[in-house]
CSV table of C-alpha atoms and ligand atoms in Angstrom, one decimal:
chain,number,residue,atom,x,y,z
J,1,UNK,CA,0.0,0.0,0.0
J,2,UNK,CA,1.0,3.6,-0.3
J,3,UNK,CA,2.1,5.0,3.1
J,4,UNK,CA,-0.5,7.4,4.2
J,5,UNK,CA,0.2,11.0,5.0
J,6,UNK,CA,-1.6,12.3,7.9
J,7,UNK,CA,-1.3,16.1,8.5
J,8,UNK,CA,-2.5,15.7,12.1
J,9,UNK,CA,0.1,13.0,12.9
J,10,UNK,CA,2.8,14.8,11.0
J,11,UNK,CA,2.0,17.7,13.3
J,12,UNK,CA,2.3,15.5,16.3
J,13,UNK,CA,5.6,14.2,15.0
J,14,UNK,CA,6.9,17.7,14.2
J,15,UNK,CA,6.1,18.5,17.8
J,16,UNK,CA,9.2,16.6,18.7
J,17,UNK,CA,11.4,18.5,16.3
J,18,UNK,CA,10.3,22.0,15.7
J,19,UNK,CA,7.8,24.6,16.4
J,20,UNK,CA,4.4,23.1,16.0
J,21,UNK,CA,2.1,26.1,15.5
J,22,UNK,CA,-1.4,24.9,14.7
J,23,UNK,CA,-1.3,21.8,16.8
J,24,UNK,CA,-4.2,21.8,19.2
J,25,UNK,CA,-2.4,20.7,22.2
J,26,UNK,CA,1.1,21.9,21.4
J,27,UNK,CA,2.1,25.5,21.9
J,28,UNK,CA,5.6,25.0,20.8
J,29,UNK,CA,8.5,22.6,20.8
J,30,UNK,CA,12.0,23.6,20.4
J,31,UNK,CA,14.7,21.1,19.7
J,32,UNK,CA,17.8,21.8,21.7
J,33,UNK,CA,21.0,21.6,19.6
J,34,UNK,CA,22.6,18.7,21.4
J,35,UNK,CA,23.0,16.6,18.3
J,36,UNK,CA,22.5,12.9,17.8
J,37,UNK,CA,22.8,10.3,20.4
J,38,UNK,CA,26.5,9.2,20.6
J,39,UNK,CA,28.3,6.8,22.9
J,40,UNK,CA,31.4,8.4,24.3
J,41,UNK,CA,33.2,5.3,25.5
J,42,UNK,CA,34.6,4.8,28.9
J,43,UNK,CA,35.4,8.2,30.3
J,44,UNK,CA,36.8,9.9,33.3
J,45,UNK,CA,33.2,10.6,34.1
J,46,UNK,CA,34.0,11.5,37.7
J,47,UNK,CA,35.5,14.8,36.6
J,48,UNK,CA,33.5,17.8,37.6
J,49,UNK,CA,30.7,18.5,35.2
J,50,UNK,CA,30.6,21.8,33.4
J,51,UNK,CA,28.3,24.3,35.1
J,52,UNK,CA,24.9,24.3,33.4
J,53,UNK,CA,21.4,25.4,34.2
J,54,UNK,CA,19.7,22.8,36.3
J,55,UNK,CA,16.0,21.9,36.1
J,56,UNK,CA,15.3,20.2,39.3
J,57,UNK,CA,15.4,16.5,39.8
J,58,UNK,CA,14.8,14.1,36.9
J,59,UNK,CA,11.2,13.0,36.6
J,60,UNK,CA,9.3,10.3,34.7
J,61,UNK,CA,12.3,8.1,34.3
J,62,UNK,CA,11.6,5.0,32.2
J,63,UNK,CA,13.5,2.3,30.3
J,64,UNK,CA,12.2,0.8,27.1
J,65,UNK,CA,13.6,-2.0,25.0
J,66,UNK,CA,15.6,-1.4,21.8
J,67,UNK,CA,15.1,-3.6,18.8
J,68,UNK,CA,17.9,-5.9,20.3
J,69,UNK,CA,17.5,-5.8,24.1
J,70,UNK,CA,20.6,-8.0,24.4
J,71,UNK,CA,22.8,-5.1,23.3
J,72,UNK,CA,21.2,-2.0,24.8
J,73,UNK,CA,18.2,-0.2,26.2
J,74,UNK,CA,16.5,3.2,25.8
J,75,UNK,CA,16.2,5.8,28.6
J,76,UNK,CA,13.7,8.6,28.7
J,77,UNK,CA,13.0,11.3,31.3
J,78,UNK,CA,11.9,14.8,31.9
J,79,UNK,CA,13.3,17.8,33.7
J,80,UNK,CA,11.6,21.0,34.6
J,81,UNK,CA,11.5,23.7,31.9
J,82,UNK,CA,14.7,25.6,31.4
J,83,UNK,CA,16.9,22.6,32.0
J,84,UNK,CA,19.9,22.2,29.8
J,85,UNK,CA,21.4,19.1,28.2
J,86,UNK,CA,20.6,15.6,29.3
J,87,UNK,CA,23.0,12.8,29.8
J,88,UNK,CA,23.0,9.2,30.8
J,89,UNK,CA,25.9,7.7,32.8
J,90,UNK,CA,26.2,3.9,32.8
J,91,UNK,CA,28.5,1.0,33.7
J,92,UNK,CA,28.5,-2.7,34.4
J,93,UNK,CA,27.1,-3.1,37.8
J,94,UNK,CA,29.5,-4.1,40.7
J,95,UNK,CA,28.6,-5.2,44.2
J,96,UNK,CA,29.8,-1.9,45.5
J,97,UNK,CA,30.5,1.6,44.1
J,98,UNK,CA,33.6,0.4,42.1
J,99,UNK,CA,31.6,0.8,38.9
J,100,UNK,CA,32.0,4.6,39.3
J,101,UNK,CA,35.5,4.2,38.0
J,102,UNK,CA,34.3,2.8,34.7
J,103,UNK,CA,31.4,5.0,33.8
J,104,UNK,CA,30.5,5.9,30.2
J,105,UNK,CA,28.3,8.8,29.1
J,106,UNK,CA,25.7,9.2,26.4
J,107,UNK,CA,24.2,12.5,25.5
J,108,UNK,CA,20.4,12.6,25.1
J,109,UNK,CA,18.3,14.1,22.4
J,110,UNK,CA,16.5,16.9,24.2
J,111,UNK,CA,13.5,19.1,23.5
J,112,UNK,CA,11.6,21.7,25.3
J,113,UNK,CA,7.9,20.7,25.3
J,114,UNK,CA,4.8,22.7,26.2
J,115,UNK,CA,1.2,21.6,26.5
J,116,UNK,CA,-2.0,23.4,26.7
J,117,UNK,CA,-4.4,20.9,28.3
J,118,UNK,CA,-8.1,21.2,27.8
J,119,UNK,CA,-8.3,21.7,31.5
J,120,UNK,CA,-5.6,23.0,33.7
J,121,UNK,CA,-2.6,25.2,33.4
J,122,UNK,CA,-0.1,25.0,30.5
J,123,UNK,CA,2.9,22.7,31.2
J,124,UNK,CA,6.5,23.3,30.1
J,125,UNK,CA,9.3,20.8,30.5
J,126,UNK,CA,12.5,19.5,28.9
J,127,UNK,CA,12.1,15.9,27.6
J,128,UNK,CA,15.3,13.8,27.2
J,129,UNK,CA,15.7,10.5,25.3
J,130,UNK,CA,18.8,8.4,24.9
J,131,UNK,CA,19.7,5.0,23.5
J,132,UNK,CA,22.5,3.0,25.2
J,133,UNK,CA,23.9,0.5,22.7
J,134,UNK,CA,26.9,-1.8,22.4
J,135,UNK,CA,26.3,-3.5,25.7
J,136,UNK,CA,27.1,-7.1,26.6
J,137,UNK,CA,24.2,-9.6,26.7
J,138,UNK,CA,22.9,-10.9,29.9
J,139,UNK,CA,24.7,-8.4,32.0
J,140,UNK,CA,23.5,-6.2,34.8
J,141,UNK,CA,24.2,-2.5,34.2
J,142,UNK,CA,23.8,0.6,36.4
J,143,UNK,CA,22.6,3.9,34.9
J,144,UNK,CA,21.6,7.3,36.0
J,145,UNK,CA,20.3,10.4,34.3
J,146,UNK,CA,20.7,14.0,34.8
J,147,UNK,CA,22.1,17.3,33.5
J,148,UNK,CA,25.7,17.0,34.6
J,149,UNK,CA,25.1,18.3,38.1
J,150,UNK,CA,21.7,16.9,39.2
J,151,UNK,CA,21.2,13.2,38.8
J,152,UNK,CA,18.7,10.5,39.5
J,153,UNK,CA,19.7,7.6,41.8
J,154,UNK,CA,21.6,4.8,40.2
J,155,UNK,CA,19.2,2.3,38.6
J,156,UNK,CA,19.9,-1.3,37.5
J,157,UNK,CA,18.8,-2.9,34.2
J,158,UNK,CA,19.9,-6.3,32.9
J,159,UNK,CA,20.4,-6.8,29.2
J,160,UNK,CA,18.7,-9.8,27.6
J,161,UNK,CA,20.5,-13.1,26.7
J,162,UNK,CA,21.2,-13.3,23.0
J,163,UNK,CA,19.5,-16.6,22.8
J,164,UNK,CA,16.3,-18.3,24.1
J,165,UNK,CA,16.4,-18.5,27.9
J,166,UNK,CA,13.8,-18.6,30.7
J,167,UNK,CA,12.3,-15.3,31.8
J,168,UNK,CA,9.1,-13.7,33.1
J,169,UNK,CA,7.2,-10.7,31.9
J,170,UNK,CA,4.3,-8.8,33.3
J,171,UNK,CA,1.1,-7.7,31.5
J,172,UNK,CA,-1.3,-5.1,32.6
J,173,UNK,CA,-4.7,-4.3,31.1
J,174,UNK,CA,-6.1,-0.8,31.4
J,175,UNK,CA,-5.0,1.2,34.5
J,176,UNK,CA,-6.5,4.4,33.2
J,177,UNK,CA,-8.4,5.8,36.1
J,178,UNK,CA,-7.3,6.9,39.6
J,179,UNK,CA,-4.0,5.7,38.4
J,180,UNK,CA,-1.8,6.4,41.4
J,181,UNK,CA,-4.4,5.8,44.1
J,182,UNK,CA,-5.8,2.5,42.8
J,183,UNK,CA,-3.3,1.4,40.1
J,184,UNK,CA,-0.2,1.6,42.2
J,185,UNK,CA,-1.2,-1.3,44.6
J,186,UNK,CA,-1.5,-3.6,41.6
J,187,UNK,CA,2.0,-2.5,40.5
J,188,UNK,CA,3.4,-3.1,43.9
J,189,UNK,CA,1.8,-6.5,44.1
J,190,UNK,CA,3.2,-7.4,40.7
J,191,UNK,CA,6.7,-6.5,41.9
J,192,UNK,CA,6.3,-8.6,45.1
J,193,UNK,CA,4.9,-11.7,43.3
J,194,UNK,CA,7.2,-11.5,40.2
J,195,UNK,CA,10.4,-9.8,41.5
J,196,UNK,CA,12.4,-11.2,38.6
J,197,UNK,CA,10.2,-10.0,35.8
J,198,UNK,CA,12.3,-8.5,33.0
J,199,UNK,CA,9.5,-6.8,31.0
J,200,UNK,CA,6.2,-5.0,31.6
J,201,UNK,CA,3.6,-4.9,28.8
J,202,UNK,CA,0.7,-2.4,28.9
J,203,UNK,CA,-2.3,-3.1,26.6
J,204,UNK,CA,-3.4,0.5,26.3
J,205,UNK,CA,-5.5,3.1,28.2
J,206,UNK,CA,-2.6,3.8,30.6
J,207,UNK,CA,-4.4,7.1,31.5
J,208,UNK,CA,-7.9,8.5,30.9
J,209,UNK,CA,-7.5,11.8,29.2
J,210,UNK,CA,-4.8,11.9,26.6
J,211,UNK,CA,-3.8,15.5,27.1
J,212,UNK,CA,-4.1,15.5,30.9
J,213,UNK,CA,-0.4,15.9,31.8
J,214,UNK,CA,-1.1,15.4,35.5
J,215,UNK,CA,-2.5,11.9,34.7
J,216,UNK,CA,0.7,11.1,32.9
J,217,UNK,CA,2.5,12.2,36.0
J,218,UNK,CA,0.4,9.8,38.0
J,219,UNK,CA,1.2,7.0,35.7
J,220,UNK,CA,4.9,7.5,36.3
J,221,UNK,CA,4.4,8.0,40.0
J,222,UNK,CA,2.4,4.8,40.4
J,223,UNK,CA,5.4,2.5,39.8
J,224,UNK,CA,8.7,4.5,39.6
J,225,UNK,CA,10.9,1.4,40.4
J,226,UNK,CA,9.1,-0.7,37.9
J,227,UNK,CA,9.4,1.9,35.1
J,228,UNK,CA,13.1,2.6,35.8
J,229,UNK,CA,14.3,-1.0,36.0
J,230,UNK,CA,12.0,-3.2,33.9
J,231,UNK,CA,11.9,-2.7,30.1
J,232,UNK,CA,8.4,-1.2,29.4
J,233,UNK,CA,6.5,-2.1,26.3
J,234,UNK,CA,3.3,0.0,26.0
J,235,UNK,CA,0.7,-0.3,23.3
J,236,UNK,CA,-1.7,2.6,22.9
J,237,UNK,CA,-5.4,2.6,23.7
J,238,UNK,CA,-8.2,4.9,22.6
J,239,UNK,CA,-7.6,7.0,25.7
J,240,UNK,CA,-4.1,7.8,24.5
J,241,UNK,CA,-5.7,9.5,21.5
J,242,UNK,CA,-7.3,12.9,21.8
J,243,UNK,CA,-10.5,14.2,20.1
J,244,UNK,CA,-10.6,14.3,16.3
J,245,UNK,CA,-8.8,17.2,14.6
J,246,UNK,CA,-9.3,17.5,10.9
J,247,UNK,CA,-11.0,14.1,11.0
J,248,UNK,CA,-8.0,12.4,12.6
J,249,UNK,CA,-7.5,11.2,16.2
J,250,UNK,CA,-4.3,12.7,17.6
J,251,UNK,CA,-1.9,10.6,19.7
J,252,UNK,CA,-1.0,12.3,22.9
J,253,UNK,CA,2.3,14.1,22.3
J,254,UNK,CA,3.5,12.7,25.6
J,255,UNK,CA,3.6,9.2,24.1
J,256,UNK,CA,6.6,9.8,21.9
J,257,UNK,CA,8.2,12.2,24.3
J,258,UNK,CA,7.9,9.9,27.3
J,259,UNK,CA,8.7,6.6,25.7
J,260,UNK,CA,11.6,5.7,23.4
J,261,UNK,CA,10.5,2.6,21.5
J,262,UNK,CA,11.8,0.6,18.6
J,263,UNK,CA,11.1,2.4,15.3
J,264,UNK,CA,10.7,-0.9,13.4
J,265,UNK,CA,7.0,-0.7,12.6
J,266,UNK,CA,5.6,-0.3,9.1
J,267,UNK,CA,8.3,1.5,7.1
J,268,UNK,CA,7.5,5.1,6.3
J,269,UNK,CA,4.3,5.2,8.2
J,270,UNK,CA,5.0,7.9,10.7
J,271,UNK,CA,1.5,7.6,12.2
J,272,UNK,CA,2.4,4.2,13.5
J,273,UNK,CA,5.9,5.0,14.7
J,274,UNK,CA,6.5,3.8,18.3
J,275,UNK,CA,3.0,2.4,18.5
J,276,UNK,CA,3.5,-0.5,16.2
J,277,UNK,CA,6.8,-2.2,16.9
J,278,UNK,CA,8.6,-5.5,17.5
J,279,UNK,CA,10.9,-6.7,20.3
J,280,UNK,CA,12.5,-10.2,20.4
J,281,UNK,CA,13.4,-11.2,23.9
J,282,UNK,CA,15.0,-14.5,24.8
J,283,UNK,CA,12.9,-16.7,22.4
J,284,UNK,CA,9.7,-14.6,22.4
J,285,UNK,CA,8.6,-12.2,19.7
J,286,UNK,CA,6.5,-9.4,21.1
J,287,UNK,CA,4.4,-7.4,18.6
J,288,UNK,CA,2.6,-4.2,19.6
J,289,UNK,CA,-0.3,-3.2,17.4
J,290,UNK,CA,-2.1,0.2,17.4
J,291,UNK,CA,-5.7,-0.9,17.7
J,292,UNK,CA,-7.2,2.6,17.6
J,293,UNK,CA,-5.3,3.6,14.5
J,294,UNK,CA,-6.3,0.3,12.8
J,295,UNK,CA,-9.9,0.8,13.7
J,296,UNK,CA,-10.1,4.4,12.5
J,297,UNK,CA,-8.0,4.4,9.4
J,298,UNK,CA,-8.2,1.6,6.8
J,299,UNK,CA,-4.9,2.5,5.3
J,300,UNK,CA,-3.2,2.2,8.7
J,301,UNK,CA,-4.9,-1.2,9.2
J,302,UNK,CA,-3.6,-2.3,5.8
J,303,UNK,CA,-0.1,-1.1,6.6
J,304,UNK,CA,-0.2,-2.9,9.9
J,305,UNK,CA,-1.4,-6.2,8.5
J,306,UNK,CA,1.2,-6.2,5.8
J,307,UNK,CA,3.9,-5.5,8.4
J,308,UNK,CA,2.4,-8.1,10.8
J,309,UNK,CA,2.4,-10.9,8.3
J,310,UNK,CA,6.0,-10.2,7.3
J,311,UNK,CA,7.1,-10.3,11.0
J,312,UNK,CA,5.2,-13.5,11.6
J,313,UNK,CA,6.4,-15.2,8.5
J,314,UNK,CA,10.0,-14.5,9.3
J,315,UNK,CA,10.1,-15.4,13.0
J,316,UNK,CA,12.8,-17.6,14.4
J,317,UNK,CA,11.4,-17.4,18.0
J,318,UNK,CA,9.6,-20.3,19.7
J,319,UNK,CA,6.8,-18.1,21.0
J,320,UNK,CA,4.8,-15.1,19.7
J,321,UNK,CA,2.9,-12.7,21.8
J,322,UNK,CA,0.7,-10.0,20.2
J,323,UNK,CA,-0.6,-7.2,22.4
J,324,UNK,CA,-3.1,-4.5,21.5
J,325,UNK,CA,-5.9,-2.5,23.1
J,326,UNK,CA,-9.2,-3.6,21.4
J,327,UNK,CA,-10.1,-7.2,22.0
J,328,UNK,CA,-10.4,-9.6,19.1
J,329,UNK,CA,-13.2,-11.2,21.2
J,330,UNK,CA,-14.9,-8.8,23.5
J,331,UNK,CA,-16.3,-9.4,27.0
J,332,UNK,CA,-18.8,-6.6,27.5
J,333,UNK,CA,-22.1,-6.0,25.7
J,334,UNK,CA,-22.1,-3.7,22.8
J,335,UNK,CA,-18.3,-3.6,22.5
J,336,UNK,CA,-17.7,-6.2,19.8
J,337,UNK,CA,-15.0,-5.4,17.2
J,338,UNK,CA,-16.1,-7.5,14.2
J,339,UNK,CA,-14.0,-5.6,11.6
J,340,UNK,CA,-10.8,-5.8,13.7
J,341,UNK,CA,-11.5,-9.5,14.3
J,342,UNK,CA,-12.1,-10.2,10.6
J,343,UNK,CA,-8.8,-8.5,9.7
J,344,UNK,CA,-6.6,-9.9,12.4
J,345,UNK,CA,-7.9,-13.3,13.4
J,346,UNK,CA,-7.0,-15.2,10.2
J,347,UNK,CA,-3.4,-13.8,10.4
J,348,UNK,CA,-3.0,-14.7,14.1
J,349,UNK,CA,-4.2,-18.2,13.3
J,350,UNK,CA,-2.3,-18.8,10.1
J,351,UNK,CA,1.1,-17.9,11.7
J,352,UNK,CA,0.5,-19.7,15.0
J,353,UNK,CA,0.5,-16.7,17.4
J,354,UNK,CA,0.4,-18.1,20.9
J,355,UNK,CA,-1.0,-15.4,23.0
J,356,UNK,CA,-3.0,-12.2,22.4
J,357,UNK,CA,-3.0,-9.8,25.3
J,358,UNK,CA,-5.7,-7.0,25.3
J,359,UNK,CA,-7.5,-4.4,27.3
J,360,UNK,CA,-10.4,-1.9,26.8
J,361,UNK,CA,-13.3,-3.9,28.1
J,362,UNK,CA,-12.6,-3.4,31.9
J,363,UNK,CA,-13.4,-7.0,32.7
J,364,UNK,CA,-11.3,-10.2,32.7
J,365,UNK,CA,-11.7,-13.1,30.3
J,366,UNK,CA,-9.5,-15.8,28.9
J,367,UNK,CA,-10.3,-18.3,26.2
J,368,UNK,CA,-8.8,-20.1,23.2
J,369,UNK,CA,-10.2,-19.8,19.7
J,370,UNK,CA,-8.6,-21.6,16.8
J,371,UNK,CA,-5.0,-21.5,18.1
J,372,UNK,CA,-4.2,-18.3,20.0
J,373,UNK,CA,-5.2,-17.8,23.6
J,374,UNK,CA,-7.0,-14.5,24.0
J,375,UNK,CA,-6.9,-12.5,27.2
J,376,UNK,CA,-8.8,-9.4,28.1
J,377,UNK,CA,-7.7,-7.8,31.4
J,378,UNK,CA,-8.0,-4.7,33.5
J,379,UNK,CA,-5.5,-3.4,36.1
J,380,UNK,CA,-7.4,-0.3,37.2
J,381,UNK,CA,-10.5,0.3,39.3
J,382,UNK,CA,-13.0,1.0,36.4
J,383,UNK,CA,-15.0,-2.1,35.9
J,384,UNK,CA,-17.7,-2.9,33.4
J,385,UNK,CA,-20.4,-5.6,33.6
J,386,UNK,CA,-19.7,-8.7,31.5
J,387,UNK,CA,-22.2,-10.3,29.2
J,388,UNK,CA,-20.6,-11.2,25.9
J,389,UNK,CA,-18.0,-13.6,27.0
J,390,UNK,CA,-19.3,-17.1,26.0
J,391,UNK,CA,-16.0,-17.7,24.2
J,392,UNK,CA,-14.1,-17.4,27.5
J,393,UNK,CA,-13.3,-20.3,29.8
J,394,UNK,CA,-12.4,-18.0,32.7
J,395,UNK,CA,-13.9,-14.6,33.3
J,396,UNK,CA,-14.4,-12.0,36.0
J,397,UNK,CA,-15.6,-8.5,36.6
J,398,UNK,CA,-15.1,-6.2,39.6
J,399,UNK,CA,-11.5,-7.2,40.1
J,400,UNK,CA,-8.2,-5.6,39.3
J,401,UNK,CA,-5.6,-8.0,37.9
J,402,UNK,CA,-2.1,-8.3,36.6
J,403,UNK,CA,-0.4,-11.2,34.9
J,404,UNK,CA,3.0,-12.8,35.4
J,405,UNK,CA,3.9,-14.9,32.3
J,406,UNK,CA,7.0,-17.2,32.3
J,407,UNK,CA,8.6,-18.8,29.3
J,408,UNK,CA,10.9,-21.8,29.7
J,409,UNK,CA,11.8,-23.6,26.5
J,410,UNK,CA,8.7,-25.3,25.2
J,411,UNK,CA,6.5,-24.2,28.1
J,412,UNK,CA,4.7,-20.9,28.6
J,413,UNK,CA,3.1,-20.5,32.0
J,414,UNK,CA,0.5,-17.8,32.6
J,415,UNK,CA,-0.7,-16.6,36.0
J,416,UNK,CA,-3.3,-13.9,36.6
J,417,UNK,CA,-3.3,-12.4,40.1
J,418,UNK,CA,-5.7,-10.1,41.8
J,419,UNK,CA,-4.6,-6.8,43.4
J,420,UNK,CA,-4.7,-8.7,46.7
J,421,UNK,CA,-2.2,-11.2,45.5
J,422,UNK,CA,-4.7,-14.2,45.0
J,423,UNK,CA,-4.2,-16.4,42.0
J,424,UNK,CA,-7.3,-16.1,40.0
J,425,UNK,CA,-6.4,-17.8,36.7
J,426,UNK,CA,-3.5,-19.9,35.3
J,427,UNK,CA,-2.7,-22.1,32.4
J,428,UNK,CA,0.3,-23.6,30.7
J,429,UNK,CA,1.0,-23.9,27.0
J,430,UNK,CA,3.2,-26.8,26.1
J,431,UNK,CA,4.8,-27.0,22.6
J,432,UNK,CA,6.3,-30.2,21.4
J,433,UNK,CA,8.4,-28.3,18.8
J,434,UNK,CA,8.7,-24.9,17.4
J,435,UNK,CA,5.9,-24.3,14.9
J,436,UNK,CA,3.7,-27.0,16.3
J,437,UNK,CA,0.4,-26.2,18.0
J,438,UNK,CA,0.7,-25.8,21.7
J,439,UNK,CA,-1.3,-27.9,24.1
J,440,UNK,CA,-3.2,-26.0,26.8
J,441,UNK,CA,-3.1,-27.3,30.4
J,442,UNK,CA,-5.7,-25.5,32.5
J,443,UNK,CA,-4.3,-24.6,35.9
J,444,UNK,CA,-7.0,-22.3,37.1
J,445,UNK,CA,-8.0,-22.7,40.7
J,446,UNK,CA,-10.9,-25.2,40.7
J,447,UNK,CA,-13.1,-23.5,43.2
J,448,UNK,CA,-14.1,-20.0,42.4
J,449,UNK,CA,-13.7,-18.9,46.0
J,450,UNK,CA,-13.3,-15.3,45.0
J,451,UNK,CA,-16.9,-15.5,43.7
J,452,UNK,CA,-15.9,-13.2,40.8
J,453,UNK,CA,-18.2,-14.5,38.1
J,454,UNK,CA,-21.0,-12.1,37.4
J,455,UNK,CA,-20.2,-9.9,40.3
J,456,UNK,CA,-22.2,-6.7,40.1
V,1,FE2,FE1,-10.2,1.6,25.8
V,2,FE2,FE1,-10.2,1.6,29.0
């Protein structure tokens, strides 16, 4: 297909790079002349930094995967407006502070950003983004961010192994509402019950109002340790998109300013940049789809399907996980997505996708249809009544959940826990060989002691 040109999205993109006059939410954005990201090798980084304007403490610190997470990771953060350059210091972790003698530095790409929310005061800040590359696989690194004088605490991130190896990842459905007050306990419980998790997937609707910067602040405040030390893979929901402008939904500018995600989605389709992407991690291919863009724009759906088929056809990994916001099979009345299902389901089945992780319906359901296991889940407090979930073998409403999913060779073990730490659902997929259909072993607790079915 011909890559689409979307003036609204081009505007959102230009927001990162230059003055964006005419954008509804953006007043202006000024790229600071710090040049491209560049590793600077082991340095005498302990030398006093040059004096520069400081902008308070680093905020909204997060690590995202690069295309090859065995060789690096991406770091994004924000400083108060008026801050100068941004830099990341990193080194192989040591048991004590000895790593400080071997610190390398990477300069961030930086931009001053301003928002005019529909409600609330204008916001101004400096957004920083850096990619750390050339690292050793399966190695624990320390890193910190700052402006040369003010730094975050040292954080630790482990690079992936370069081959298949057991690991655990987290999956969260919509958090969306009362993000810090209600969402954060789910995050803390996830950290407690899966302390070794390496990744955290979000299936959209991270926040409620796309342009409410204070909601984005809450999202970062709900789990600062998790964001700064687990590689985060977010997929956008409809609540990350603002009201239509010139007939197009606009992705919240915060998305591309606050996350640094692989730019390996459909080539040349800027509208899907950093919302559609692929990450291979220790034998699992993760594919994020932009469900809202697919549903609203046929040309973006076509571009996504072409890309998805290519990524599934050429896939050396034993396991494949697709995550997107709108469910292929819905759980709540009046929320069916027949066009999305018609477009995606044949592709997911044909190429043997194992697991499809979704959100949007503010209920829980898990079922298998023709190959893939489909899950709808919700991490936040907003809950809808169920009623259209006959496809599901396990379902709930009125409960906040998270998932810890472990992969070990030919076995994938899925566990869904409530905010109180109770195991609500579990199953195992067992594959005799790569490319063969997986056998599902149901491990869900037999008695539904939580009495979650059809709760009001
Ligand atoms: Fe949604
Ligand atoms: Fe939602």
